[in-house]
PDB file of C-alpha atoms and ligand atoms in Angstrom:
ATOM      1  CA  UNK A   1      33.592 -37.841 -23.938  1.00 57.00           C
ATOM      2  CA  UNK A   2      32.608 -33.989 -22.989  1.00 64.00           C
ATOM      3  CA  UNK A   3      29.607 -32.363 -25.008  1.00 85.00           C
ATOM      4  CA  UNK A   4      31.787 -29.314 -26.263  1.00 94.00           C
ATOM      5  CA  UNK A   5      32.033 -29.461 -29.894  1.00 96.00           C
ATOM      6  CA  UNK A   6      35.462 -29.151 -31.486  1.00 97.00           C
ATOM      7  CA  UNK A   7      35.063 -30.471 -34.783  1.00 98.00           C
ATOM      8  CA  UNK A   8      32.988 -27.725 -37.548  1.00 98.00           C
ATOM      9  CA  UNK A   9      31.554 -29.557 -40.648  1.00 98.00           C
ATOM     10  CA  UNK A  10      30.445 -26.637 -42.874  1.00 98.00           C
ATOM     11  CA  UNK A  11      29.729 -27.489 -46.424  1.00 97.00           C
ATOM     12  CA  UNK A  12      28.613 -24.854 -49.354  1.00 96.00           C
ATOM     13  CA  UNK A  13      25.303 -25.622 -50.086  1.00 93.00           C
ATOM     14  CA  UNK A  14      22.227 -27.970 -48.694  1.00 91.00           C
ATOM     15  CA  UNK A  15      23.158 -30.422 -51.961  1.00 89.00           C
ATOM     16  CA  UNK A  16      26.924 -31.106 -50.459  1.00 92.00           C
ATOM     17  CA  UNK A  17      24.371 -32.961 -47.479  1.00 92.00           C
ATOM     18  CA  UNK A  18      24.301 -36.086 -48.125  1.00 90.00           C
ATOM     19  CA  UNK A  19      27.825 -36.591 -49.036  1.00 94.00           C
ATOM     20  CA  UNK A  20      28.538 -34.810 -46.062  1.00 97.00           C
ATOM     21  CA  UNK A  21      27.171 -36.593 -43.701  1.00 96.00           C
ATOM     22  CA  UNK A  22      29.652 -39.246 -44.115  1.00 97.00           C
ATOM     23  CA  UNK A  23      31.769 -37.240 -42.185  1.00 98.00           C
ATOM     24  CA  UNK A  24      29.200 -37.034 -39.291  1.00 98.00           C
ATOM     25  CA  UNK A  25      28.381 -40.623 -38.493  1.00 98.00           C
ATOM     26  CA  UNK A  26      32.596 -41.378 -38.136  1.00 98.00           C
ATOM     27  CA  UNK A  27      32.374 -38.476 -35.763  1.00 98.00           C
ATOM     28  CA  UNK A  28      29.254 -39.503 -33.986  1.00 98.00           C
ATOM     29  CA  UNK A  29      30.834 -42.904 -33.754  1.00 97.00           C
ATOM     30  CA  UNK A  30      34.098 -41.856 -32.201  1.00 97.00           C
ATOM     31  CA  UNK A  31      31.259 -39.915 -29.554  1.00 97.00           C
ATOM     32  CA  UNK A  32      33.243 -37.163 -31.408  1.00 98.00           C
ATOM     33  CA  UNK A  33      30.589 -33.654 -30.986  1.00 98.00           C
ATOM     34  CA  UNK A  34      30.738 -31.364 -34.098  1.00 98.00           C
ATOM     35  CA  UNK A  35      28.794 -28.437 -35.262  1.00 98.00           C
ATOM     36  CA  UNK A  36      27.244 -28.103 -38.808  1.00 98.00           C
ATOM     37  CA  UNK A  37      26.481 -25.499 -40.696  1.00 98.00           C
ATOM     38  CA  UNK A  38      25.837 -24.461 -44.265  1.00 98.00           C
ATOM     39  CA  UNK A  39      28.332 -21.288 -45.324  1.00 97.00           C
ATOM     40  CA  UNK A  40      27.904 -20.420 -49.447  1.00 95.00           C
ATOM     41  CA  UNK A  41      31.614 -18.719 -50.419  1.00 94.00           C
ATOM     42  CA  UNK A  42      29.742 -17.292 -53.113  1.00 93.00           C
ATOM     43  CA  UNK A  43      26.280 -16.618 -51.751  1.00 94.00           C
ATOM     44  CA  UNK A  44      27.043 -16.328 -48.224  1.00 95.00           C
ATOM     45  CA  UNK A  45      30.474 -14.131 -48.423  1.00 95.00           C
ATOM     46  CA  UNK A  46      29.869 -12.027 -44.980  1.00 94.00           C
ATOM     47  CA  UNK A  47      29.693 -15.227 -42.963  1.00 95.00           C
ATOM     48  CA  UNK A  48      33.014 -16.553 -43.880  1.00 96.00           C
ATOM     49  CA  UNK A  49      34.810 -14.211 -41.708  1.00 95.00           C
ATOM     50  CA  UNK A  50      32.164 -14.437 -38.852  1.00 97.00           C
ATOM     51  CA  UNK A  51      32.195 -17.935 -38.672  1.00 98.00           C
ATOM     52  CA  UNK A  52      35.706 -18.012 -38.753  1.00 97.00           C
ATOM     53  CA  UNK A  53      35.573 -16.289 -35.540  1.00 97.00           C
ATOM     54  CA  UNK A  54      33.134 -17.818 -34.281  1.00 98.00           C
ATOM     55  CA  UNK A  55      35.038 -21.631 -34.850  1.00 98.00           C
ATOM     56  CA  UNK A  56      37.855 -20.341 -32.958  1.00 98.00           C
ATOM     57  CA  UNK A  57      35.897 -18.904 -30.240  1.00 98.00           C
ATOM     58  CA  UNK A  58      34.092 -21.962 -30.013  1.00 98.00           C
ATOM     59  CA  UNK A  59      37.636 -24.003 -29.367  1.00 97.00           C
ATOM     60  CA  UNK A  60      37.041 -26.173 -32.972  1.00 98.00           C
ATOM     61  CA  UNK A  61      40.424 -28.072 -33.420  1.00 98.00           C
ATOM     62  CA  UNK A  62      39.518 -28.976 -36.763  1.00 98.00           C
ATOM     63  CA  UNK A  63      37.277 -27.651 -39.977  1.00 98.00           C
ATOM     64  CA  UNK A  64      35.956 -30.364 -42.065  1.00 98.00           C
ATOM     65  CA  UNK A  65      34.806 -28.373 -45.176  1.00 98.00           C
ATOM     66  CA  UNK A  66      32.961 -29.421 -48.578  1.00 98.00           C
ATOM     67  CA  UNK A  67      32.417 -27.797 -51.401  1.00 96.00           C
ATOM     68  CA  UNK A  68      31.728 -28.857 -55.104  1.00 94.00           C
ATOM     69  CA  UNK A  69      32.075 -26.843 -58.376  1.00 92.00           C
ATOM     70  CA  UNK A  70      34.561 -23.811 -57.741  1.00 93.00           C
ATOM     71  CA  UNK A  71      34.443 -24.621 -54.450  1.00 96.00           C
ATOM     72  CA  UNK A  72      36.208 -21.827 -52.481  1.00 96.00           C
ATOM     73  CA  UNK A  73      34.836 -22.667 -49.079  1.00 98.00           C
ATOM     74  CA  UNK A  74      37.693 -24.329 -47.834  1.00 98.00           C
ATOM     75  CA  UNK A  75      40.106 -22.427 -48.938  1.00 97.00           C
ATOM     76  CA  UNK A  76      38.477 -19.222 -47.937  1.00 97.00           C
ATOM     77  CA  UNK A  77      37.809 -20.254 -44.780  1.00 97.00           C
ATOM     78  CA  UNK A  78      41.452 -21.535 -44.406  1.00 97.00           C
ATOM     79  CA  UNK A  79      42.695 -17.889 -44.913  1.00 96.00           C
ATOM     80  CA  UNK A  80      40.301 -16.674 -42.052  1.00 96.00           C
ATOM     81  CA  UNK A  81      41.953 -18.629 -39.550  1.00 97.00           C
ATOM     82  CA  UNK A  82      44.450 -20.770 -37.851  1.00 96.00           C
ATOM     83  CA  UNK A  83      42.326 -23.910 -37.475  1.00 98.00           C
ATOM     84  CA  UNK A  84      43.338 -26.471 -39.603  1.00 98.00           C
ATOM     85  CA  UNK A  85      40.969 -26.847 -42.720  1.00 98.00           C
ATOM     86  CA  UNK A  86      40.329 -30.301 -44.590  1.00 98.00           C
ATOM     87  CA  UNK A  87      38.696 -29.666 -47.310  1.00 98.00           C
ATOM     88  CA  UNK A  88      36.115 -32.316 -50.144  1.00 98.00           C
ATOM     89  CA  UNK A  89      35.666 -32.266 -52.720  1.00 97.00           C
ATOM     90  CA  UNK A  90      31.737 -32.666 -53.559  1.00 95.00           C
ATOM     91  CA  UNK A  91      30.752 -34.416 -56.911  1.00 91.00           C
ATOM     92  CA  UNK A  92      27.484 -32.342 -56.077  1.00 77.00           C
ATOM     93  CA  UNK A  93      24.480 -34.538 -55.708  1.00 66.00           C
ATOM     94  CA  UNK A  94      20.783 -32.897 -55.882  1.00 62.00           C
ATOM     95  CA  UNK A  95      19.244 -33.904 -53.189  1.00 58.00           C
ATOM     96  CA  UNK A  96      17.194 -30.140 -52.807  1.00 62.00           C
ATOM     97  CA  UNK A  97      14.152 -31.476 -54.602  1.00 61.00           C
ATOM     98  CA  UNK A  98      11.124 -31.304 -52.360  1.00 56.00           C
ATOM     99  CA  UNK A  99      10.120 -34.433 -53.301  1.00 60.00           C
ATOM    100  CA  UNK A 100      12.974 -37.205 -53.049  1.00 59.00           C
ATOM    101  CA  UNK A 101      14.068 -38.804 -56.448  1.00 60.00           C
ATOM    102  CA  UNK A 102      17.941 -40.731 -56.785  1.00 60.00           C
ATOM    103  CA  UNK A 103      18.244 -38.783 -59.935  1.00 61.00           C
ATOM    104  CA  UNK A 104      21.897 -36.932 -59.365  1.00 63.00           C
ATOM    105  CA  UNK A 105      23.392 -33.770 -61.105  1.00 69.00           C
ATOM    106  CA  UNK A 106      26.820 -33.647 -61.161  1.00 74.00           C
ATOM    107  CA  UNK A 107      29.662 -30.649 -61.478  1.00 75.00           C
ATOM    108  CA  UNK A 108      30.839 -29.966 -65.020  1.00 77.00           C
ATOM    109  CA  UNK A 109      34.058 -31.942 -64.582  1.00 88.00           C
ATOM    110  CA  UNK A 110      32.918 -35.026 -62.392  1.00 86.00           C
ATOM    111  CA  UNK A 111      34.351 -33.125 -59.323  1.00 92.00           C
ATOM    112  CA  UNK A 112      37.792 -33.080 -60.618  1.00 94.00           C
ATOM    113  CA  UNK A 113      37.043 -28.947 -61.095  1.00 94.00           C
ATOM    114  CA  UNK A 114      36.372 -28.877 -56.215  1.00 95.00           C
ATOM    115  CA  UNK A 115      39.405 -31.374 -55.860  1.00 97.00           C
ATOM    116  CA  UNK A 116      41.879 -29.180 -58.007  1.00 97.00           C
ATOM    117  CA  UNK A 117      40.274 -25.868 -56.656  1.00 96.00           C
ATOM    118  CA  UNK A 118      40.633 -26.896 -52.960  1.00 97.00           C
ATOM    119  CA  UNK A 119      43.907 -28.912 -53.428  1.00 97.00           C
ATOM    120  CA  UNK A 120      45.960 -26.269 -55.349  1.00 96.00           C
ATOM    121  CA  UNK A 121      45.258 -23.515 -52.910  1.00 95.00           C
ATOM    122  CA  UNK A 122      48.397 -20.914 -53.250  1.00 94.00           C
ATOM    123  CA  UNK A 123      51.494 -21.097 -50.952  1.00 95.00           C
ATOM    124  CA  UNK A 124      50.782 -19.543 -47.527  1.00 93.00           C
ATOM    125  CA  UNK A 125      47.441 -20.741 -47.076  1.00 92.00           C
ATOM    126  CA  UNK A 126      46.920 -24.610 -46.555  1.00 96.00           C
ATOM    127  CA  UNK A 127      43.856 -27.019 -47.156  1.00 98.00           C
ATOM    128  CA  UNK A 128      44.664 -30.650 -46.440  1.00 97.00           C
ATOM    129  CA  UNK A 129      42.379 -32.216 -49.465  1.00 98.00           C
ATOM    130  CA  UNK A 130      40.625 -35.598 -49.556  1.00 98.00           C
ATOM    131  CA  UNK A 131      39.446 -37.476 -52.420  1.00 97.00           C
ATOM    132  CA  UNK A 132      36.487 -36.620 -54.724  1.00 96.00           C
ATOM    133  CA  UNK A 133      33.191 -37.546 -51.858  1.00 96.00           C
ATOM    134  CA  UNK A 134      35.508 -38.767 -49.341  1.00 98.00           C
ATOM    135  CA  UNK A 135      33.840 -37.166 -46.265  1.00 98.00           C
ATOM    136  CA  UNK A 136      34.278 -40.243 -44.109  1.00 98.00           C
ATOM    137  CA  UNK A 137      38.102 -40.259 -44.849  1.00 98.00           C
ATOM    138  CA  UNK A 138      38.117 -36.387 -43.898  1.00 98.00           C
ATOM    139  CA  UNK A 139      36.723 -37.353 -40.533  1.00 98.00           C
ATOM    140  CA  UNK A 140      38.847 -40.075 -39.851  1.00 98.00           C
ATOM    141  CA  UNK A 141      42.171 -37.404 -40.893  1.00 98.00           C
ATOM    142  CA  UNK A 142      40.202 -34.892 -38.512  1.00 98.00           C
ATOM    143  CA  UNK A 143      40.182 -38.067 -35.456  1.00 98.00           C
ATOM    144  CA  UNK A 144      43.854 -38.579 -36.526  1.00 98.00           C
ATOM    145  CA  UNK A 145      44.680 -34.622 -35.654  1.00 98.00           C
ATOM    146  CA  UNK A 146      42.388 -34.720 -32.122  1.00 98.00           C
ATOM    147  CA  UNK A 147      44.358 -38.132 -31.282  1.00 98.00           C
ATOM    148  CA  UNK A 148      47.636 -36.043 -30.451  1.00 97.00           C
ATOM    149  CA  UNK A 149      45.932 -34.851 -27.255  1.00 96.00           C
ATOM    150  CA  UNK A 150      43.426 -37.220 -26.799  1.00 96.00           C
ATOM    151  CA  UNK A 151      44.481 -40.865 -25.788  1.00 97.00           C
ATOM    152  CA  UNK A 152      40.765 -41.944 -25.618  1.00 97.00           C
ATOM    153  CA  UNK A 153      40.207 -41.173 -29.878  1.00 97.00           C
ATOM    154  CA  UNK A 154      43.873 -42.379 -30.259  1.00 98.00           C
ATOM    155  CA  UNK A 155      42.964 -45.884 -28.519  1.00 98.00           C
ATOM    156  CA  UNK A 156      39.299 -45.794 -30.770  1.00 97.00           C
ATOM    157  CA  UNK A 157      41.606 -44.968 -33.617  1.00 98.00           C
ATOM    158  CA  UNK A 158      43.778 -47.997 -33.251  1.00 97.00           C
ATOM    159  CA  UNK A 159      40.423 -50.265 -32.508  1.00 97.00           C
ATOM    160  CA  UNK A 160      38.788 -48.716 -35.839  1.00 96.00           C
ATOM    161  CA  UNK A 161      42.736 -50.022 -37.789  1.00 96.00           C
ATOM    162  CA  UNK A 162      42.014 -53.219 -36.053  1.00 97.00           C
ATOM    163  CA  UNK A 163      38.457 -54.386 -37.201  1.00 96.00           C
ATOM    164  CA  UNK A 164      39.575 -53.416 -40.533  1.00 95.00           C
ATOM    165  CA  UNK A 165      42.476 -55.425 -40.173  1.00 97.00           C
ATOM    166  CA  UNK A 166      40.335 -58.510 -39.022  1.00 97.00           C
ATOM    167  CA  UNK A 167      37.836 -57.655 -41.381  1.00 97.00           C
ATOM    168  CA  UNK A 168      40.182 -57.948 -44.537  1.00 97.00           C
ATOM    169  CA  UNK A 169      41.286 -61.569 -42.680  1.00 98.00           C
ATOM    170  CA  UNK A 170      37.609 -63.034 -42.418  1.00 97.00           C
ATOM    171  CA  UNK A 171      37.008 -62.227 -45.744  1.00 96.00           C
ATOM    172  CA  UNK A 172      39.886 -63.750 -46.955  1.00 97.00           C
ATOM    173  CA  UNK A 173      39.410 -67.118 -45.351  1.00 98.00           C
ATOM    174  CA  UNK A 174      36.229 -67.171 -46.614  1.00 97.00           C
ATOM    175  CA  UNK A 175      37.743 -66.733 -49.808  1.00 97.00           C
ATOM    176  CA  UNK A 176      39.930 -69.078 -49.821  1.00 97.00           C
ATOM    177  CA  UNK A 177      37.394 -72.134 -48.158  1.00 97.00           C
ATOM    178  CA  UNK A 178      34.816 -70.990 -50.900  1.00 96.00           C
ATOM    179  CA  UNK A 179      37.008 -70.162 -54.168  1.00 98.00           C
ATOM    180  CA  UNK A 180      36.525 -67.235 -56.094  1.00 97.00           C
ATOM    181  CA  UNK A 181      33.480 -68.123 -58.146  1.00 97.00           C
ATOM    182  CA  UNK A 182      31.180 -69.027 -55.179  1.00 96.00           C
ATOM    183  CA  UNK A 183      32.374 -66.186 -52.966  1.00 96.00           C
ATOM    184  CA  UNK A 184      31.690 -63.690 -55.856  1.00 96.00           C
ATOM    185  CA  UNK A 185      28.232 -65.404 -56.535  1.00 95.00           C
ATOM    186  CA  UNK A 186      27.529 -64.958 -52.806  1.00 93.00           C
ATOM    187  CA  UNK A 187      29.123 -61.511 -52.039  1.00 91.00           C
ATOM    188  CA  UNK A 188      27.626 -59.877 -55.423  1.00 91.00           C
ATOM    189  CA  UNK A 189      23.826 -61.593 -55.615  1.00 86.00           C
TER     190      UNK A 189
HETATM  191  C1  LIG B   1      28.899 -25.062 -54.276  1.00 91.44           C
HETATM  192  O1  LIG B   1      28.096 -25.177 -55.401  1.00 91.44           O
HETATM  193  C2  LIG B   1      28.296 -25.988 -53.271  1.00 91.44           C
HETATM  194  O2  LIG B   1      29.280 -26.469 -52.415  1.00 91.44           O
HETATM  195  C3  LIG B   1      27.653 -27.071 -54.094  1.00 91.44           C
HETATM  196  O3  LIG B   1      28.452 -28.237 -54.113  1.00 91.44           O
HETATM  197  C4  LIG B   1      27.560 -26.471 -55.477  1.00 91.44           C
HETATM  198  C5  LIG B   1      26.163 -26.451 -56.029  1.00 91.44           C
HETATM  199  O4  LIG B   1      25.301 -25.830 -55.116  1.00 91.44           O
HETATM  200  P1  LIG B   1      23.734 -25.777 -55.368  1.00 91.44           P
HETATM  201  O5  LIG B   1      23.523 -25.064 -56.661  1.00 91.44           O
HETATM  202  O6  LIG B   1      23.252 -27.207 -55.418  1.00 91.44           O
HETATM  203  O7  LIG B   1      23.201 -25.035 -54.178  1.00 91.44           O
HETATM  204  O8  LIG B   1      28.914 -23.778 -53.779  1.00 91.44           O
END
């Protein structure tokens, strides 16, 4: 697939990272490029505009965008252009400490308060809203949009429905020859 990047993943803050790089690695294994960048709605406002222009300048198809808290990012962004804008939600993690710990922080209202803000943008400009963290399923939307005019991500596409297909199957057999007790001993140890 070309090198030109047509999908943007901006997110509002180094601590939306880690979620977002869910998004990435479906991307990176469709062979999908993408460009990402940190844009703050809040502390950043200039840039919104600019990279607005600067995503459809670039030729992006598609603007994955996360945000937690008030999260106005994707929304904002939406209302600077005419690229389509999927927007998560970002139960924020806090993964800015210099020194790595798995201790999380999370938004006031368990991320409910970024799905509600990005989901019930106002008539006239539209943000296409995945579940609370669900980065990967934004990517997969944003493969789903590129498929229309690309028969190469639309073939991966139907692969990726496959294997999860067959994977559901495998596990079920295995279900069935071991019974439910042993499977969930096995599956859960
Ligand atoms: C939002 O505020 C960001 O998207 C992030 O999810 C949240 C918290 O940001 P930090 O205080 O961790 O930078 O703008």
């Amino acid at each position: 697939m070309a090198s030109k990047k047509i999908v943007g993943i901006i997110m509002g803050s180094s601590s939306d990272s880690r979620v977002m790089h869910d998004a990435a690695k479906i991307l990176d294994q469709f062979k999908v490029p993408h460009e990402d960048q940190i844009i703050s709605a809040h502390r950043t406002p200039s840039r919104l505009d600019t990279y607005a222009k600067h995503a459809e300048m670039s030729g992006f198809k598609v603007i994955i965008a996360g945000a937690g808290g008030a999260a106005h990012l994707p929304g904002m962004i939406a209302s600077h252009t005419m690229i389509p804008v999927i927007g998560v939600p970002i139960l924020v993690y806090n993964d800015k400490q210099l020194k790595k710990s798995n201790s999380t922080k999370f938004s006031a209202f368990g991320g409910l308060d970024s799905l509600l803000s990005i989901s019930e943008m106002p008539t006239g400009s539209p943000v296409v809203t995945v579940g609370i963290n669900k980065a990967a399923n934004a990517a997969i939307y944003a493969l789903k949009i590129l498929a229309n005019e690309n028969s190469t991500i639309k073939r991966k596409l139907k692969n990726h429905k496959f294997e999860q297909h067959s994977g559901v199957i495998i596990e079920s057999d295995e279900l069935k020859k071991r019974g439910l007790s042993e499977f969930v001993k096995k599956k859960f140890k």
